Amino acid sequence: MANGMYEIISKKRDGLELSQEDIGFVISGYVRGDIPDYQVAAWLMAIYIRGLADRELADLTAIMLDSGDRIPLAAVEGKKIDKHSTGGVGDKISFVVAPLLAACGVRVPMLSGRGLGHTVGTLDKLEAIPGMNVFLTPDRFRQVLAETGMVICGQTDNIVPADKKLYALRDATATVSSIPLIASSIMSKKLALGSDGIVLDVKTGSGAFMKDEQDSIRLCRTMVAIGEKTGRPTLGIISSMDQPLGRAVGNSLEMIESIEALKGNGPEDIMQVTFALGWCMLRAAGQEMEYAKAVETFSAAIASGRALEVFRRFIAAQGGDARVCDDYSLLPACRHREELVAPQAGTVARIDSFEVGMAAIDTGAGRRRKEDAVAYGGGFVFHANVGDKVKKGQSLLTIHSDSGELLPAVRERLTAAIRIEAGPVAKPKMVLHLVDRNGITPWPY
Ligand code: URA
């Protein structure tokens, strides 16, 4: 006889394995509204504490995936490779790597989200571009991908509805930070998109969702195993989120930095992560090549202007004003600008990216509540990064904000987030590990 919800909760609480039927019972019952929140919350907490065996995790992911629609991409020619980041502060890599790979013949479809917690969302950054439409029908999604080589749009309610409900419940019941629950949540959504391969950028450090490097590695390995089990080449990197990525944090500001990167003026850390992910995406597309050769290929696509041209066409195809690529004054900007200066001479030893992210939200660049309006021009541009020498009184960063009143609080947070030391400080390594079906390797390049 099939188990009821009480028996299923007890089973997991006692560390026993759930059958596929048990998991199906919970997910379909919850999506239909037949099982109350309090029972599913207890079940999630039992999973949080006891974990899931590989077979249970594969079943949970597949059942969540089956709870909604998919976006098939077989009709679009070429290899389609999805890139997913677990999110961080200043993470604008999608806007650089997607046009770059499209310029190299790989098609890049992505479903993205809004800001979570201390992060500014990819969709909000795109919406800084006047006219940009981030909600496309599946047909239009395929069309933009086929015409331009890339597409980025928001998740619809019909993709993995089980995750929508479960995520909201996890958020309210302290069960978000569970590796099997995060892995099934992310991978069910990745698998709903009919890509040929998946590349993951799992962030680690203060501004990451997973602060601990070993946890980030475990999460990445778990997601790689799920993707590979479905027959899609899946690999990923562990990259540092101990300081903000690049120099800009905010919507318009990050868009400008991304366009500059496509013009060949990207900061070193952005280009390191972009090239590492790009190389993984080529591998997932079946184009194995030496890393140095891949970097040469990418550099040529930037130098020739092909990558920027893809980005222009993508913006136009999604209704945006592609002139922003040449005229940054078309992007929203804030009224107030203020410098934060170094209180002493020395070397920048730490920029706490979590605190920088929270300060950016205070400028209006992100949302505290779902219904909050975004100040697209808000945020920061750093003039010094970890490892850079600074003089006393030198500007560390420029604050962009619409509300002068908030500036003292923003300044205070930023001042506490930045540490300057007397001695030399090494530049941090951005890409830490490669994770693929063979396991984990320290990033060698
Ligand atoms: N992002 C997701 O999509 N799901 C999680 O559980 C955590 C982060």
mmCIF file with all atom_site columns, N, CA and C and ligand atoms in Angstrom, residues 84 116 163 167 170 176 181-182 185-186 189 209, ligand 1:
data_model
loop_
_atom_site.group_PDB
_atom_site.id
_atom_site.type_symbol
_atom_site.label_atom_id
_atom_site.label_alt_id
_atom_site.label_comp_id
_atom_site.label_asym_id
_atom_site.label_entity_id
_atom_site.label_seq_id
_atom_site.pdbx_PDB_ins_code
_atom_site.Cartn_x
_atom_site.Cartn_y
_atom_site.Cartn_z
_atom_site.occupancy
_atom_site.B_iso_or_equiv
_atom_site.pdbx_formal_charge
_atom_site.auth_seq_id
_atom_site.auth_comp_id
_atom_site.auth_asym_id
_atom_site.auth_atom_id
_atom_site.pdbx_PDB_model_num
ATOM   1  N N  . HIS A 1 84  ? 25.054 28.693 -16.176 1.00 0.00 ? 84  HIS A N  1
ATOM   2  C CA . HIS A 1 84  ? 24.327 29.109 -14.973 1.00 0.00 ? 84  HIS A CA 1
ATOM   3  C C  . HIS A 1 84  ? 25.300 29.508 -13.875 1.00 0.00 ? 84  HIS A C  1
ATOM   4  N N  . LEU A 1 116 ? 18.490 38.267 -5.680  1.00 0.00 ? 116 LEU A N  1
ATOM   5  C CA . LEU A 1 116 ? 18.125 37.544 -4.468  1.00 0.00 ? 116 LEU A CA 1
ATOM   6  C C  . LEU A 1 116 ? 19.001 38.087 -3.355  1.00 0.00 ? 116 LEU A C  1
ATOM   7  N N  . ASP A 1 163 ? 9.061  23.957 -8.034  1.00 0.00 ? 163 ASP A N  1
ATOM   8  C CA . ASP A 1 163 ? 10.171 24.686 -7.414  1.00 0.00 ? 163 ASP A CA 1
ATOM   9  C C  . ASP A 1 163 ? 9.703  26.022 -6.856  1.00 0.00 ? 163 ASP A C  1
ATOM   10 N N  . TYR A 1 167 ? 10.451 26.539 -3.134  1.00 0.00 ? 167 TYR A N  1
ATOM   11 C CA . TYR A 1 167 ? 11.464 27.541 -2.795  1.00 0.00 ? 167 TYR A CA 1
ATOM   12 C C  . TYR A 1 167 ? 10.889 28.546 -1.786  1.00 0.00 ? 167 TYR A C  1
ATOM   13 N N  . ARG A 1 170 ? 10.820 26.865 1.529   1.00 0.00 ? 170 ARG A N  1
ATOM   14 C CA . ARG A 1 170 ? 12.183 26.718 2.081   1.00 0.00 ? 170 ARG A CA 1
ATOM   15 C C  . ARG A 1 170 ? 12.681 28.046 2.630   1.00 0.00 ? 170 ARG A C  1
ATOM   16 N N  . VAL A 1 176 ? 16.766 26.469 3.006   1.00 0.00 ? 176 VAL A N  1
ATOM   17 C CA . VAL A 1 176 ? 17.332 26.795 1.687   1.00 0.00 ? 176 VAL A CA 1
ATOM   18 C C  . VAL A 1 176 ? 18.702 26.152 1.517   1.00 0.00 ? 176 VAL A C  1
ATOM   19 N N  . LEU A 1 181 ? 18.669 19.984 -1.917  1.00 0.00 ? 181 LEU A N  1
ATOM   20 C CA . LEU A 1 181 ? 17.507 20.820 -2.265  1.00 0.00 ? 181 LEU A CA 1
ATOM   21 C C  . LEU A 1 181 ? 17.904 21.919 -3.254  1.00 0.00 ? 181 LEU A C  1
ATOM   22 N N  . ILE A 1 182 ? 19.092 22.495 -3.089  1.00 0.00 ? 182 ILE A N  1
ATOM   23 C CA . ILE A 1 182 ? 19.543 23.520 -4.049  1.00 0.00 ? 182 ILE A CA 1
ATOM   24 C C  . ILE A 1 182 ? 19.803 22.860 -5.403  1.00 0.00 ? 182 ILE A C  1
ATOM   25 N N  . SER A 1 185 ? 16.641 22.007 -7.199  1.00 0.00 ? 185 SER A N  1
ATOM   26 C CA . SER A 1 185 ? 15.942 23.231 -7.593  1.00 0.00 ? 185 SER A CA 1
ATOM   27 C C  . SER A 1 185 ? 16.599 23.827 -8.851  1.00 0.00 ? 185 SER A C  1
ATOM   28 N N  . ILE A 1 186 ? 17.919 23.969 -8.823  1.00 0.00 ? 186 ILE A N  1
ATOM   29 C CA . ILE A 1 186 ? 18.607 24.576 -9.977  1.00 0.00 ? 186 ILE A CA 1
ATOM   30 C C  . ILE A 1 186 ? 18.543 23.644 -11.186 1.00 0.00 ? 186 ILE A C  1
ATOM   31 N N  . LYS A 1 189 ? 15.325 23.248 -13.238 1.00 0.00 ? 189 LYS A N  1
ATOM   32 C CA . LYS A 1 189 ? 15.068 24.393 -14.128 1.00 0.00 ? 189 LYS A CA 1
ATOM   33 C C  . LYS A 1 189 ? 16.019 24.370 -15.334 1.00 0.00 ? 189 LYS A C  1
ATOM   34 N N  . PHE A 1 209 ? 26.375 32.561 -2.323  1.00 0.00 ? 209 PHE A N  1
ATOM   35 C CA . PHE A 1 209 ? 25.293 31.878 -1.662  1.00 0.00 ? 209 PHE A CA 1
ATOM   36 C C  . PHE A 1 209 ? 25.863 30.781 -0.765  1.00 0.00 ? 209 PHE A C  1
HETATM 37 N N1 . URA B 2 .   ? 18.838 29.125 -6.685  1.00 0.00 ? 1   URA B N1 1
HETATM 38 C C1 . URA B 2 .   ? 17.840 28.301 -7.023  1.00 0.00 ? 1   URA B C1 1
HETATM 39 O O1 . URA B 2 .   ? 17.319 28.367 -8.137  1.00 0.00 ? 1   URA B O1 1
HETATM 40 N N2 . URA B 2 .   ? 17.430 27.389 -6.126  1.00 0.00 ? 1   URA B N2 1
HETATM 41 C C2 . URA B 2 .   ? 17.974 27.260 -4.899  1.00 0.00 ? 1   URA B C2 1
HETATM 42 O O2 . URA B 2 .   ? 17.570 26.409 -4.121  1.00 0.00 ? 1   URA B O2 1
HETATM 43 C C3 . URA B 2 .   ? 19.014 28.150 -4.554  1.00 0.00 ? 1   URA B C3 1
HETATM 44 C C4 . URA B 2 .   ? 19.425 29.078 -5.479  1.00 0.00 ? 1   URA B C4 1
#
